[in-house]
Amino acid sequence: MDYHYQLFGLSVVSNLAIPGLSPAAAVIAKPDVRIFLGNLPPRRKAGAASDETLDYSSAYLTESGLPSLRIFKSTDKALSHLIYEEGIEFWIDAPSENIWAVWPDTFTLTDIATYLLGPVLGIVLRRRRITCLHASAVAFEGKALLFAGDAGAGKSTTAAAMARRGHAVIADDIVAISERGGSFYATPAYPYLSLWPASVEALFGSADKLPPFSPGFEKRRFSVEEGAYRFQGEAVPIGTIFILWERTSGPDVPRVDDLPMKDALLTLLANSYAARTLGEGEKAHEFELFGRIVKGIRVRRLWPHRDSAWLDHLCEVIERACGVI
C-alpha cells in the first residue's frame, strides 16, 4: 500500500505512512518524488559497487568529532548518499525523483521523518531548482509572511505565536518559493511546527503542554490541525519577508524597520536553505531570483524583545506593520 502526500509544492508517494502528515485529497498516479523507507537503492541491493567520493561535509562536529552530515556522490553521479553521524542513511537519485532510507533499530519512523521532512527534502528541493529560505511562514489577509533568520533566532516560535492568534501556518524551517506570472508564492509544507521546550513554556505556560516528537527527541510538536489552529493548504503570494534580528530589551522593541535593497539581497542569500550544496549554476540562478524578489517584495528587519513575555506584542507589531491593525 502506498501513501500519497503534497509537500512543498511536490506530489509525494511513500511506501510507509509518514508520521505527522495528512494524506493528499486524491491518489497520485505520477508523483514528483517516490520515497522508499526501510529500503536500499536497487543497485545497493544487487550488491553493486559503492564507489563514492565525498561531496559535502558539515562544518558542525558532534561530540564524537564526526561531521553531523556527510554527502557522498557515486562515481557515475547517479546517487547521492547522505550519512548522518547517528548511522541514519538516505540516498537521492540524480533527478531527485527517488529517495531511499535505512536506519539503526534504535530509531523510530517518527525519528526518521524529522530528517526526511527537513534537510533531506530540503536538498531535494534545491536540486530541483526550487529556491528555499531558512524560514517559517504564516498566512493571513491573503498573503504569506515569512520569518527568516539564523538557527535559534525564533522563526518557529514567532510562527507559533502568530498561529495562536488565528493565522494559518504555511511552513516551518524551510519555505519553498514558487513563481507564477511574475509573483512569488510560499508553498505549504506540513501541518505542524517544531518547538524547543523553552518556546512551548513561553507560549503555553509549560513544556508539557505539547508532546515530544519521540522519546529521544527534545523538540515538541505543535500540530496546527487540532483545536482552533489552522494549516494553509494552498500556496499564497508572499507579502513581507521579516528577518529576525538580535533580541534586545531596549525601550523601542519589539520593532520593525526596512532593509535597503542591497542589504535585503545579501540577507536573503545568507538565509538561503542548503546553499552550500548548490553548484555554481544553481547559485547564479538563486542570485538572479532573489534579486527580483527584493525588487517586488518588502524585506524588513524584525527586532524581538529578549523577554518571551513580549511575544504577543511582537505579533501586534507584525500585524500593524502589515496594515492589519
PDB file of C-alpha atoms in Angstrom:
ATOM      1  CA  MET A   1       0.000   0.000   0.000  1.00  0.00           C
ATOM      2  CA  ASP A   2       1.307   3.456  -0.931  1.00  0.00           C
ATOM      3  CA  TYR A   3       0.705   6.718   0.915  1.00  0.00           C
ATOM      4  CA  HIS A   4       0.127   9.940  -1.010  1.00  0.00           C
ATOM      5  CA  TYR A   5       1.058  13.469   0.102  1.00  0.00           C
ATOM      6  CA  GLN A   6       1.501  17.031  -1.105  1.00  0.00           C
ATOM      7  CA  LEU A   7       4.636  18.672   0.316  1.00  0.00           C
ATOM      8  CA  PHE A   8       6.434  21.906  -0.614  1.00  0.00           C
ATOM      9  CA  GLY A   9       4.533  22.002  -3.903  1.00  0.00           C
ATOM     10  CA  LEU A  10       5.612  18.441  -4.782  1.00  0.00           C
ATOM     11  CA  SER A  11       3.447  15.340  -5.106  1.00  0.00           C
ATOM     12  CA  VAL A  12       4.999  12.574  -2.996  1.00  0.00           C
ATOM     13  CA  VAL A  13       4.291   8.851  -2.693  1.00  0.00           C
ATOM     14  CA  SER A  14       5.785   6.786   0.142  1.00  0.00           C
ATOM     15  CA  ASN A  15       5.791   3.051   0.788  1.00  0.00           C
ATOM     16  CA  LEU A  16       5.148   3.738   4.509  1.00  0.00           C
ATOM     17  CA  ALA A  17       2.907   6.272   6.199  1.00  0.00           C
ATOM     18  CA  ILE A  18       4.946   9.309   7.236  1.00  0.00           C
ATOM     19  CA  PRO A  19       4.129  10.386  10.813  1.00  0.00           C
ATOM     20  CA  GLY A  20       2.604  13.832  11.176  1.00  0.00           C
ATOM     21  CA  LEU A  21       1.374  14.172   7.600  1.00  0.00           C
ATOM     22  CA  SER A  22      -2.195  14.242   6.330  1.00  0.00           C
ATOM     23  CA  PRO A  23      -2.867  12.265   3.131  1.00  0.00           C
ATOM     24  CA  ALA A  24      -3.421  14.001  -0.184  1.00  0.00           C
ATOM     25  CA  ALA A  25      -7.012  14.516  -1.291  1.00  0.00           C
ATOM     26  CA  ALA A  26      -6.570  12.207  -4.301  1.00  0.00           C
ATOM     27  CA  VAL A  27      -4.396   9.308  -5.416  1.00  0.00           C
ATOM     28  CA  ILE A  28      -1.235  10.496  -7.172  1.00  0.00           C
ATOM     29  CA  ALA A  29      -0.592   8.478 -10.339  1.00  0.00           C
ATOM     30  CA  LYS A  30       2.694  10.125 -11.364  1.00  0.00           C
ATOM     31  CA  PRO A  31       4.387  11.613  -8.293  1.00  0.00           C
ATOM     32  CA  ASP A  32       7.245  14.081  -8.401  1.00  0.00           C
ATOM     33  CA  VAL A  33       9.066  12.083  -5.718  1.00  0.00           C
ATOM     34  CA  ARG A  34       8.879   8.469  -4.532  1.00  0.00           C
ATOM     35  CA  ILE A  35      10.120   7.536  -1.063  1.00  0.00           C
ATOM     36  CA  PHE A  36      11.220   4.027  -0.092  1.00  0.00           C
ATOM     37  CA  LEU A  37      11.556   3.896   3.696  1.00  0.00           C
ATOM     38  CA  GLY A  38      13.496   0.966   5.135  1.00  0.00           C
ATOM     39  CA  ASN A  39      14.899   0.163   1.692  1.00  0.00           C
ATOM     40  CA  LEU A  40      18.263   0.355  -0.032  1.00  0.00           C
ATOM     41  CA  PRO A  41      18.522   1.598  -3.623  1.00  0.00           C
ATOM     42  CA  PRO A  42      18.198  -1.288  -6.125  1.00  0.00           C
ATOM     43  CA  ARG A  43      21.850  -1.071  -7.132  1.00  0.00           C
ATOM     44  CA  ARG A  44      22.907  -1.491  -3.493  1.00  0.00           C
ATOM     45  CA  LYS A  45      20.504  -4.397  -3.029  1.00  0.00           C
ATOM     46  CA  ALA A  46      22.051  -6.068  -6.036  1.00  0.00           C
ATOM     47  CA  GLY A  47      25.484  -5.725  -4.474  1.00  0.00           C
ATOM     48  CA  ALA A  48      26.720  -3.153  -6.978  1.00  0.00           C
ATOM     49  CA  ALA A  49      29.995  -1.498  -6.143  1.00  0.00           C
ATOM     50  CA  SER A  50      29.542   1.559  -3.962  1.00  0.00           C
ATOM     51  CA  ASP A  51      32.468   3.673  -5.153  1.00  0.00           C
ATOM     52  CA  GLU A  52      31.791   7.113  -3.758  1.00  0.00           C
ATOM     53  CA  THR A  53      33.579  10.413  -3.290  1.00  0.00           C
ATOM     54  CA  LEU A  54      32.905  12.957  -0.571  1.00  0.00           C
ATOM     55  CA  ASP A  55      30.813  15.815  -1.970  1.00  0.00           C
ATOM     56  CA  TYR A  56      29.910  17.722   1.210  1.00  0.00           C
ATOM     57  CA  SER A  57      30.828  17.619   4.895  1.00  0.00           C
ATOM     58  CA  SER A  58      29.010  19.589   7.574  1.00  0.00           C
ATOM     59  CA  ALA A  59      31.104  22.100   9.464  1.00  0.00           C
ATOM     60  CA  TYR A  60      29.238  21.145  12.631  1.00  0.00           C
ATOM     61  CA  LEU A  61      31.002  18.356  14.520  1.00  0.00           C
ATOM     62  CA  THR A  62      29.260  16.107  17.020  1.00  0.00           C
ATOM     63  CA  GLU A  63      30.717  15.092  20.392  1.00  0.00           C
ATOM     64  CA  SER A  64      32.393  12.122  18.693  1.00  0.00           C
ATOM     65  CA  GLY A  65      34.262  14.514  16.379  1.00  0.00           C
ATOM     66  CA  LEU A  66      32.426  13.424  13.212  1.00  0.00           C
ATOM     67  CA  PRO A  67      30.565  15.824  10.918  1.00  0.00           C
ATOM     68  CA  SER A  68      26.850  15.717  11.655  1.00  0.00           C
ATOM     69  CA  LEU A  69      26.229  15.072   7.939  1.00  0.00           C
ATOM     70  CA  ARG A  70      28.381  13.838   5.082  1.00  0.00           C
ATOM     71  CA  ILE A  71      27.160  13.601   1.492  1.00  0.00           C
ATOM     72  CA  PHE A  72      28.888  11.247  -0.912  1.00  0.00           C
ATOM     73  CA  LYS A  73      28.327  11.029  -4.660  1.00  0.00           C
ATOM     74  CA  SER A  74      28.656   7.820  -6.669  1.00  0.00           C
ATOM     75  CA  THR A  75      31.357   7.840  -9.313  1.00  0.00           C
ATOM     76  CA  ASP A  76      28.734   7.774 -12.075  1.00  0.00           C
ATOM     77  CA  LYS A  77      26.871  10.641 -10.317  1.00  0.00           C
ATOM     78  CA  ALA A  78      23.682   8.568 -10.297  1.00  0.00           C
ATOM     79  CA  LEU A  79      23.252   8.663  -6.495  1.00  0.00           C
ATOM     80  CA  SER A  80      23.913  10.997  -3.603  1.00  0.00           C
ATOM     81  CA  HIS A  81      24.435   9.202  -0.294  1.00  0.00           C
ATOM     82  CA  LEU A  82      23.651  11.111   2.916  1.00  0.00           C
ATOM     83  CA  ILE A  83      25.170   9.695   6.099  1.00  0.00           C
ATOM     84  CA  TYR A  84      24.248  11.184   9.455  1.00  0.00           C
ATOM     85  CA  GLU A  85      26.571  10.688  12.404  1.00  0.00           C
ATOM     86  CA  GLU A  86      23.899   8.605  14.170  1.00  0.00           C
ATOM     87  CA  GLY A  87      24.001   5.995  11.380  1.00  0.00           C
ATOM     88  CA  ILE A  88      20.864   7.152   9.550  1.00  0.00           C
ATOM     89  CA  GLU A  89      21.357   6.940   5.762  1.00  0.00           C
ATOM     90  CA  PHE A  90      19.476   8.369   2.800  1.00  0.00           C
ATOM     91  CA  TRP A  91      20.073   8.052  -0.939  1.00  0.00           C
ATOM     92  CA  ILE A  92      18.772  10.511  -3.546  1.00  0.00           C
ATOM     93  CA  ASP A  93      18.956   9.761  -7.260  1.00  0.00           C
ATOM     94  CA  ALA A  94      20.345  12.309  -9.729  1.00  0.00           C
ATOM     95  CA  PRO A  95      16.959  13.643 -10.961  1.00  0.00           C
ATOM     96  CA  SER A  96      15.812  13.935  -7.294  1.00  0.00           C
ATOM     97  CA  GLU A  97      12.822  11.727  -8.075  1.00  0.00           C
ATOM     98  CA  ASN A  98      13.540   8.851  -5.666  1.00  0.00           C
ATOM     99  CA  ILE A  99      14.639   8.706  -2.018  1.00  0.00           C
ATOM    100  CA  TRP A 100      15.675   5.599  -0.089  1.00  0.00           C
ATOM    101  CA  ALA A 101      16.358   5.405   3.649  1.00  0.00           C
ATOM    102  CA  VAL A 102      17.673   2.906   6.198  1.00  0.00           C
ATOM    103  CA  TRP A 103      18.395   3.430   9.878  1.00  0.00           C
ATOM    104  CA  PRO A 104      19.542   1.613  13.039  1.00  0.00           C
ATOM    105  CA  ASP A 105      16.951  -0.226  15.126  1.00  0.00           C
ATOM    106  CA  THR A 106      17.363   2.340  17.901  1.00  0.00           C
ATOM    107  CA  PHE A 107      15.411   4.888  15.814  1.00  0.00           C
ATOM    108  CA  THR A 108      11.695   5.014  15.069  1.00  0.00           C
ATOM    109  CA  LEU A 109       9.925   6.037  11.889  1.00  0.00           C
ATOM    110  CA  THR A 110       8.939   9.255  13.671  1.00  0.00           C
ATOM    111  CA  ASP A 111      12.644   9.990  14.213  1.00  0.00           C
ATOM    112  CA  ILE A 112      13.377   9.376  10.538  1.00  0.00           C
ATOM    113  CA  ALA A 113      10.523  11.671   9.481  1.00  0.00           C
ATOM    114  CA  THR A 114      12.244  14.624  11.184  1.00  0.00           C
ATOM    115  CA  TYR A 115      15.266  14.123   8.905  1.00  0.00           C
ATOM    116  CA  LEU A 116      13.201  13.341   5.808  1.00  0.00           C
ATOM    117  CA  LEU A 117      10.847  16.315   6.074  1.00  0.00           C
ATOM    118  CA  GLY A 118      13.669  18.707   6.948  1.00  0.00           C
ATOM    119  CA  PRO A 119      17.171  18.524   5.483  1.00  0.00           C
ATOM    120  CA  VAL A 120      16.590  15.617   3.072  1.00  0.00           C
ATOM    121  CA  LEU A 121      13.600  17.114   1.275  1.00  0.00           C
ATOM    122  CA  GLY A 122      15.339  20.482   1.550  1.00  0.00           C
ATOM    123  CA  ILE A 123      18.205  19.090  -0.544  1.00  0.00           C
ATOM    124  CA  VAL A 124      15.728  17.521  -2.984  1.00  0.00           C
ATOM    125  CA  LEU A 125      14.001  20.872  -3.438  1.00  0.00           C
ATOM    126  CA  ARG A 126      17.272  22.674  -4.060  1.00  0.00           C
ATOM    127  CA  ARG A 127      18.417  20.088  -6.594  1.00  0.00           C
ATOM    128  CA  ARG A 128      15.111  20.517  -8.407  1.00  0.00           C
ATOM    129  CA  ARG A 129      15.994  24.244  -8.680  1.00  0.00           C
ATOM    130  CA  ILE A 130      13.344  25.269  -6.154  1.00  0.00           C
ATOM    131  CA  THR A 131      14.570  28.210  -4.125  1.00  0.00           C
ATOM    132  CA  CYS A 132      14.100  27.812  -0.367  1.00  0.00           C
ATOM    133  CA  LEU A 133      14.586  30.127   2.576  1.00  0.00           C
ATOM    134  CA  HIS A 134      15.592  29.021   6.062  1.00  0.00           C
ATOM    135  CA  ALA A 135      12.342  30.414   7.409  1.00  0.00           C
ATOM    136  CA  SER A 136       8.896  29.740   8.800  1.00  0.00           C
ATOM    137  CA  ALA A 137       5.721  31.213   7.332  1.00  0.00           C
ATOM    138  CA  VAL A 138       2.115  32.053   8.183  1.00  0.00           C
ATOM    139  CA  ALA A 139      -0.751  33.348   6.057  1.00  0.00           C
ATOM    140  CA  PHE A 140      -3.381  35.995   6.669  1.00  0.00           C
ATOM    141  CA  GLU A 141      -5.183  38.626   4.628  1.00  0.00           C
ATOM    142  CA  GLY A 142      -4.378  36.511   1.557  1.00  0.00           C
ATOM    143  CA  LYS A 143      -0.608  36.984   1.885  1.00  0.00           C
ATOM    144  CA  ALA A 144       2.298  34.989   3.275  1.00  0.00           C
ATOM    145  CA  LEU A 145       4.539  36.409   5.977  1.00  0.00           C
ATOM    146  CA  LEU A 146       7.971  34.790   6.138  1.00  0.00           C
ATOM    147  CA  PHE A 147      10.176  34.810   9.243  1.00  0.00           C
ATOM    148  CA  ALA A 148      13.791  34.120   8.280  1.00  0.00           C
ATOM    149  CA  GLY A 149      16.919  34.087  10.397  1.00  0.00           C
ATOM    150  CA  ASP A 150      19.763  32.126  11.889  1.00  0.00           C
ATOM    151  CA  ALA A 151      19.277  28.946  13.901  1.00  0.00           C
ATOM    152  CA  GLY A 152      17.757  29.900  17.244  1.00  0.00           C
ATOM    153  CA  ALA A 153      16.525  33.291  16.010  1.00  0.00           C
ATOM    154  CA  GLY A 154      12.903  32.403  16.842  1.00  0.00           C
ATOM    155  CA  LYS A 155      11.425  31.570  13.435  1.00  0.00           C
ATOM    156  CA  SER A 156       9.217  28.702  14.636  1.00  0.00           C
ATOM    157  CA  THR A 157       8.359  30.471  17.904  1.00  0.00           C
ATOM    158  CA  THR A 158       7.176  33.556  16.033  1.00  0.00           C
ATOM    159  CA  ALA A 159       5.107  31.445  13.638  1.00  0.00           C
ATOM    160  CA  ALA A 160       3.575  29.581  16.597  1.00  0.00           C
ATOM    161  CA  ALA A 161       2.710  32.841  18.346  1.00  0.00           C
ATOM    162  CA  MET A 162       1.016  34.051  15.149  1.00  0.00           C
ATOM    163  CA  ALA A 163      -0.825  30.714  14.843  1.00  0.00           C
ATOM    164  CA  ARG A 164      -2.239  31.211  18.330  1.00  0.00           C
ATOM    165  CA  ARG A 165      -3.718  34.491  17.084  1.00  0.00           C
ATOM    166  CA  GLY A 166      -5.576  32.689  14.293  1.00  0.00           C
ATOM    167  CA  HIS A 167      -3.113  32.956  11.405  1.00  0.00           C
ATOM    168  CA  ALA A 168      -2.716  29.800   9.323  1.00  0.00           C
ATOM    169  CA  VAL A 169       0.680  28.105   9.272  1.00  0.00           C
ATOM    170  CA  ILE A 170       2.278  27.512   5.858  1.00  0.00           C
ATOM    171  CA  ALA A 171       5.701  26.057   6.639  1.00  0.00           C
ATOM    172  CA  ASP A 172       8.295  25.607   9.353  1.00  0.00           C
ATOM    173  CA  ASP A 173      12.084  25.946   8.963  1.00  0.00           C
ATOM    174  CA  ILE A 174      12.001  25.543   5.156  1.00  0.00           C
ATOM    175  CA  VAL A 175       9.886  27.774   2.931  1.00  0.00           C
ATOM    176  CA  ALA A 176       9.829  26.724  -0.720  1.00  0.00           C
ATOM    177  CA  ILE A 177       9.256  29.624  -3.103  1.00  0.00           C
ATOM    178  CA  SER A 178       7.477  29.256  -6.433  1.00  0.00           C
ATOM    179  CA  GLU A 179       6.945  31.858  -9.161  1.00  0.00           C
ATOM    180  CA  ARG A 180       3.730  32.322 -11.114  1.00  0.00           C
ATOM    181  CA  GLY A 181       3.075  35.091 -13.583  1.00  0.00           C
ATOM    182  CA  GLY A 182       5.723  37.321 -12.089  1.00  0.00           C
ATOM    183  CA  SER A 183       4.540  36.844  -8.488  1.00  0.00           C
ATOM    184  CA  PHE A 184       6.278  34.805  -5.782  1.00  0.00           C
ATOM    185  CA  TYR A 185       4.401  32.284  -3.644  1.00  0.00           C
ATOM    186  CA  ALA A 186       5.111  30.411  -0.424  1.00  0.00           C
ATOM    187  CA  THR A 187       4.115  26.756  -0.839  1.00  0.00           C
ATOM    188  CA  PRO A 188       2.688  24.740   2.065  1.00  0.00           C
ATOM    189  CA  ALA A 189       4.849  22.167   3.825  1.00  0.00           C
ATOM    190  CA  TYR A 190       3.282  20.136   6.668  1.00  0.00           C
ATOM    191  CA  PRO A 191       0.731  20.881   9.418  1.00  0.00           C
ATOM    192  CA  TYR A 192       2.953  21.258  12.461  1.00  0.00           C
ATOM    193  CA  LEU A 193       5.688  23.373  13.984  1.00  0.00           C
ATOM    194  CA  SER A 194       8.759  22.094  15.800  1.00  0.00           C
ATOM    195  CA  LEU A 195       9.415  23.945  19.066  1.00  0.00           C
ATOM    196  CA  TRP A 196      12.037  23.782  21.771  1.00  0.00           C
ATOM    197  CA  PRO A 197      10.651  23.193  25.302  1.00  0.00           C
ATOM    198  CA  ALA A 198      11.513  26.783  26.322  1.00  0.00           C
ATOM    199  CA  SER A 199       9.380  28.104  23.454  1.00  0.00           C
ATOM    200  CA  VAL A 200       6.490  25.822  24.425  1.00  0.00           C
ATOM    201  CA  GLU A 201       6.731  27.091  28.001  1.00  0.00           C
ATOM    202  CA  ALA A 202       6.702  30.711  26.801  1.00  0.00           C
ATOM    203  CA  LEU A 203       3.668  30.111  24.590  1.00  0.00           C
ATOM    204  CA  PHE A 204       1.608  27.667  26.653  1.00  0.00           C
ATOM    205  CA  GLY A 205       2.892  28.013  30.213  1.00  0.00           C
ATOM    206  CA  SER A 206       4.530  24.585  30.424  1.00  0.00           C
ATOM    207  CA  ALA A 207       6.722  22.483  28.140  1.00  0.00           C
ATOM    208  CA  ASP A 208       4.462  19.516  28.930  1.00  0.00           C
ATOM    209  CA  LYS A 209       1.559  21.147  27.091  1.00  0.00           C
ATOM    210  CA  LEU A 210       2.862  19.710  23.803  1.00  0.00           C
ATOM    211  CA  PRO A 211       4.141  16.176  23.135  1.00  0.00           C
ATOM    212  CA  PRO A 212       7.721  15.426  22.062  1.00  0.00           C
ATOM    213  CA  PHE A 213       8.169  14.012  18.567  1.00  0.00           C
ATOM    214  CA  SER A 214       9.569  10.827  20.100  1.00  0.00           C
ATOM    215  CA  PRO A 215      11.037   9.789  23.487  1.00  0.00           C
ATOM    216  CA  GLY A 216      14.592  10.611  22.429  1.00  0.00           C
ATOM    217  CA  PHE A 217      13.794  13.910  20.697  1.00  0.00           C
ATOM    218  CA  GLU A 218      13.836  17.114  22.730  1.00  0.00           C
ATOM    219  CA  LYS A 219      11.706  19.281  20.435  1.00  0.00           C
ATOM    220  CA  ARG A 220       7.911  19.340  20.788  1.00  0.00           C
ATOM    221  CA  ARG A 221       5.253  19.027  18.078  1.00  0.00           C
ATOM    222  CA  PHE A 222       2.724  21.851  17.740  1.00  0.00           C
ATOM    223  CA  SER A 223       0.039  20.442  15.466  1.00  0.00           C
ATOM    224  CA  VAL A 224      -1.932  23.128  13.650  1.00  0.00           C
ATOM    225  CA  GLU A 225      -4.690  20.775  12.506  1.00  0.00           C
ATOM    226  CA  GLU A 226      -6.014  20.439  16.030  1.00  0.00           C
ATOM    227  CA  GLY A 227      -8.280  22.721  18.044  1.00  0.00           C
ATOM    228  CA  ALA A 228      -8.578  26.303  16.844  1.00  0.00           C
ATOM    229  CA  TYR A 229      -5.356  26.262  14.820  1.00  0.00           C
ATOM    230  CA  ARG A 230      -5.183  26.212  11.028  1.00  0.00           C
ATOM    231  CA  PHE A 231      -2.919  24.955   8.272  1.00  0.00           C
ATOM    232  CA  GLN A 232      -2.719  26.792   4.939  1.00  0.00           C
ATOM    233  CA  GLY A 233      -3.046  24.043   2.358  1.00  0.00           C
ATOM    234  CA  GLU A 234      -2.711  26.217  -0.741  1.00  0.00           C
ATOM    235  CA  ALA A 235       0.177  28.395  -1.902  1.00  0.00           C
ATOM    236  CA  VAL A 236      -0.270  32.114  -1.257  1.00  0.00           C
ATOM    237  CA  PRO A 237       1.653  35.134  -2.603  1.00  0.00           C
ATOM    238  CA  ILE A 238       4.423  36.430  -0.376  1.00  0.00           C
ATOM    239  CA  GLY A 239       3.569  39.768   1.198  1.00  0.00           C
ATOM    240  CA  THR A 240       6.501  40.526   3.511  1.00  0.00           C
ATOM    241  CA  ILE A 241       9.740  38.796   4.473  1.00  0.00           C
ATOM    242  CA  PHE A 242      10.797  39.550   8.047  1.00  0.00           C
ATOM    243  CA  ILE A 243      14.413  38.933   9.047  1.00  0.00           C
ATOM    244  CA  LEU A 244      14.593  38.125  12.759  1.00  0.00           C
ATOM    245  CA  TRP A 245      17.347  40.297  14.194  1.00  0.00           C
ATOM    246  CA  GLU A 246      19.134  40.418  17.515  1.00  0.00           C
ATOM    247  CA  ARG A 247      16.970  40.086  20.632  1.00  0.00           C
ATOM    248  CA  THR A 248      17.251  43.097  22.882  1.00  0.00           C
ATOM    249  CA  SER A 249      15.474  44.710  25.814  1.00  0.00           C
ATOM    250  CA  GLY A 250      15.640  48.316  24.652  1.00  0.00           C
ATOM    251  CA  PRO A 251      12.686  50.675  25.118  1.00  0.00           C
ATOM    252  CA  ASP A 252      11.815  50.630  21.405  1.00  0.00           C
ATOM    253  CA  VAL A 253      11.438  46.855  20.940  1.00  0.00           C
ATOM    254  CA  PRO A 254       9.753  44.906  19.511  1.00  0.00           C
ATOM    255  CA  ARG A 255      10.021  46.987  16.353  1.00  0.00           C
ATOM    256  CA  VAL A 256      10.258  46.702  12.576  1.00  0.00           C
ATOM    257  CA  ASP A 257      12.424  48.662  10.173  1.00  0.00           C
ATOM    258  CA  ASP A 258      13.239  48.426   6.489  1.00  0.00           C
ATOM    259  CA  LEU A 259      16.368  46.957   4.937  1.00  0.00           C
ATOM    260  CA  PRO A 260      17.949  48.746   1.967  1.00  0.00           C
ATOM    261  CA  MET A 261      17.612  46.681  -1.207  1.00  0.00           C
ATOM    262  CA  LYS A 262      21.302  45.689  -1.305  1.00  0.00           C
ATOM    263  CA  ASP A 263      21.260  44.590   2.348  1.00  0.00           C
ATOM    264  CA  ALA A 264      17.990  42.743   1.768  1.00  0.00           C
ATOM    265  CA  LEU A 265      19.514  40.800  -1.121  1.00  0.00           C
ATOM    266  CA  LEU A 266      22.600  39.825   0.874  1.00  0.00           C
ATOM    267  CA  THR A 267      20.455  38.820   3.843  1.00  0.00           C
ATOM    268  CA  LEU A 268      18.229  36.580   1.721  1.00  0.00           C
ATOM    269  CA  LEU A 269      21.298  34.932   0.207  1.00  0.00           C
ATOM    270  CA  ALA A 270      22.661  34.354   3.719  1.00  0.00           C
ATOM    271  CA  ASN A 271      19.367  32.705   4.708  1.00  0.00           C
ATOM    272  CA  SER A 272      19.077  30.511   1.617  1.00  0.00           C
ATOM    273  CA  TYR A 273      18.419  26.924   2.676  1.00  0.00           C
ATOM    274  CA  ALA A 274      21.182  24.358   1.950  1.00  0.00           C
ATOM    275  CA  ALA A 275      23.076  26.911  -0.165  1.00  0.00           C
ATOM    276  CA  ARG A 276      26.376  25.097   0.397  1.00  0.00           C
ATOM    277  CA  THR A 277      25.093  22.089  -1.529  1.00  0.00           C
ATOM    278  CA  LEU A 278      24.401  24.136  -4.690  1.00  0.00           C
ATOM    279  CA  GLY A 279      26.510  24.142  -7.833  1.00  0.00           C
ATOM    280  CA  GLU A 280      27.714  27.350  -9.472  1.00  0.00           C
ATOM    281  CA  GLY A 281      24.866  27.392 -11.990  1.00  0.00           C
ATOM    282  CA  GLU A 282      22.289  26.903  -9.228  1.00  0.00           C
ATOM    283  CA  LYS A 283      23.856  29.707  -7.161  1.00  0.00           C
ATOM    284  CA  ALA A 284      23.689  32.077 -10.139  1.00  0.00           C
ATOM    285  CA  HIS A 285      20.016  31.191 -10.668  1.00  0.00           C
ATOM    286  CA  GLU A 286      19.283  31.858  -6.999  1.00  0.00           C
ATOM    287  CA  PHE A 287      21.097  35.206  -7.012  1.00  0.00           C
ATOM    288  CA  GLU A 288      19.044  36.338 -10.003  1.00  0.00           C
ATOM    289  CA  LEU A 289      15.778  35.179  -8.414  1.00  0.00           C
ATOM    290  CA  PHE A 290      16.463  36.843  -5.053  1.00  0.00           C
ATOM    291  CA  GLY A 291      17.359  39.995  -6.969  1.00  0.00           C
ATOM    292  CA  ARG A 292      13.886  40.031  -8.477  1.00  0.00           C
ATOM    293  CA  ILE A 293      12.262  39.200  -5.135  1.00  0.00           C
ATOM    294  CA  VAL A 294      13.743  42.216  -3.326  1.00  0.00           C
ATOM    295  CA  LYS A 295      12.501  44.494  -6.121  1.00  0.00           C
ATOM    296  CA  GLY A 296       8.912  43.382  -5.643  1.00  0.00           C
ATOM    297  CA  ILE A 297       8.601  42.201  -2.020  1.00  0.00           C
ATOM    298  CA  ARG A 298       9.273  44.190   1.105  1.00  0.00           C
ATOM    299  CA  VAL A 299      12.097  42.739   3.224  1.00  0.00           C
ATOM    300  CA  ARG A 300      12.034  44.097   6.767  1.00  0.00           C
ATOM    301  CA  ARG A 301      14.138  43.660   9.873  1.00  0.00           C
ATOM    302  CA  LEU A 302      12.221  42.441  12.947  1.00  0.00           C
ATOM    303  CA  TRP A 303      13.708  43.178  16.371  1.00  0.00           C
ATOM    304  CA  PRO A 304      12.204  40.864  19.057  1.00  0.00           C
ATOM    305  CA  HIS A 305      12.289  41.566  22.770  1.00  0.00           C
ATOM    306  CA  ARG A 306      14.638  39.430  24.815  1.00  0.00           C
ATOM    307  CA  ASP A 307      11.798  38.619  27.245  1.00  0.00           C
ATOM    308  CA  SER A 308       9.427  35.985  25.801  1.00  0.00           C
ATOM    309  CA  ALA A 309       6.560  37.626  27.686  1.00  0.00           C
ATOM    310  CA  TRP A 310       6.562  40.170  24.826  1.00  0.00           C
ATOM    311  CA  LEU A 311       5.606  37.590  22.172  1.00  0.00           C
ATOM    312  CA  ASP A 312       2.023  38.811  21.844  1.00  0.00           C
ATOM    313  CA  HIS A 313       3.252  42.379  21.495  1.00  0.00           C
ATOM    314  CA  LEU A 314       5.705  41.172  18.822  1.00  0.00           C
ATOM    315  CA  CYS A 315       2.746  39.728  16.898  1.00  0.00           C
ATOM    316  CA  GLU A 316       0.879  43.033  17.222  1.00  0.00           C
ATOM    317  CA  VAL A 317       3.906  44.843  15.794  1.00  0.00           C
ATOM    318  CA  ILE A 318       3.982  42.413  12.867  1.00  0.00           C
ATOM    319  CA  GLU A 319       0.271  42.814  12.206  1.00  0.00           C
ATOM    320  CA  ARG A 320       0.480  46.589  12.441  1.00  0.00           C
ATOM    321  CA  ALA A 321       3.437  46.633  10.054  1.00  0.00           C
ATOM    322  CA  CYS A 322       1.312  44.724   7.545  1.00  0.00           C
ATOM    323  CA  GLY A 323      -1.651  47.034   7.997  1.00  0.00           C
ATOM    324  CA  VAL A 324      -3.886  44.543   9.812  1.00  0.00           C
ATOM    325  CA  ILE A 325      -4.449  46.561  12.982  1.00  0.00           C
TER     326      ILE A 325
END
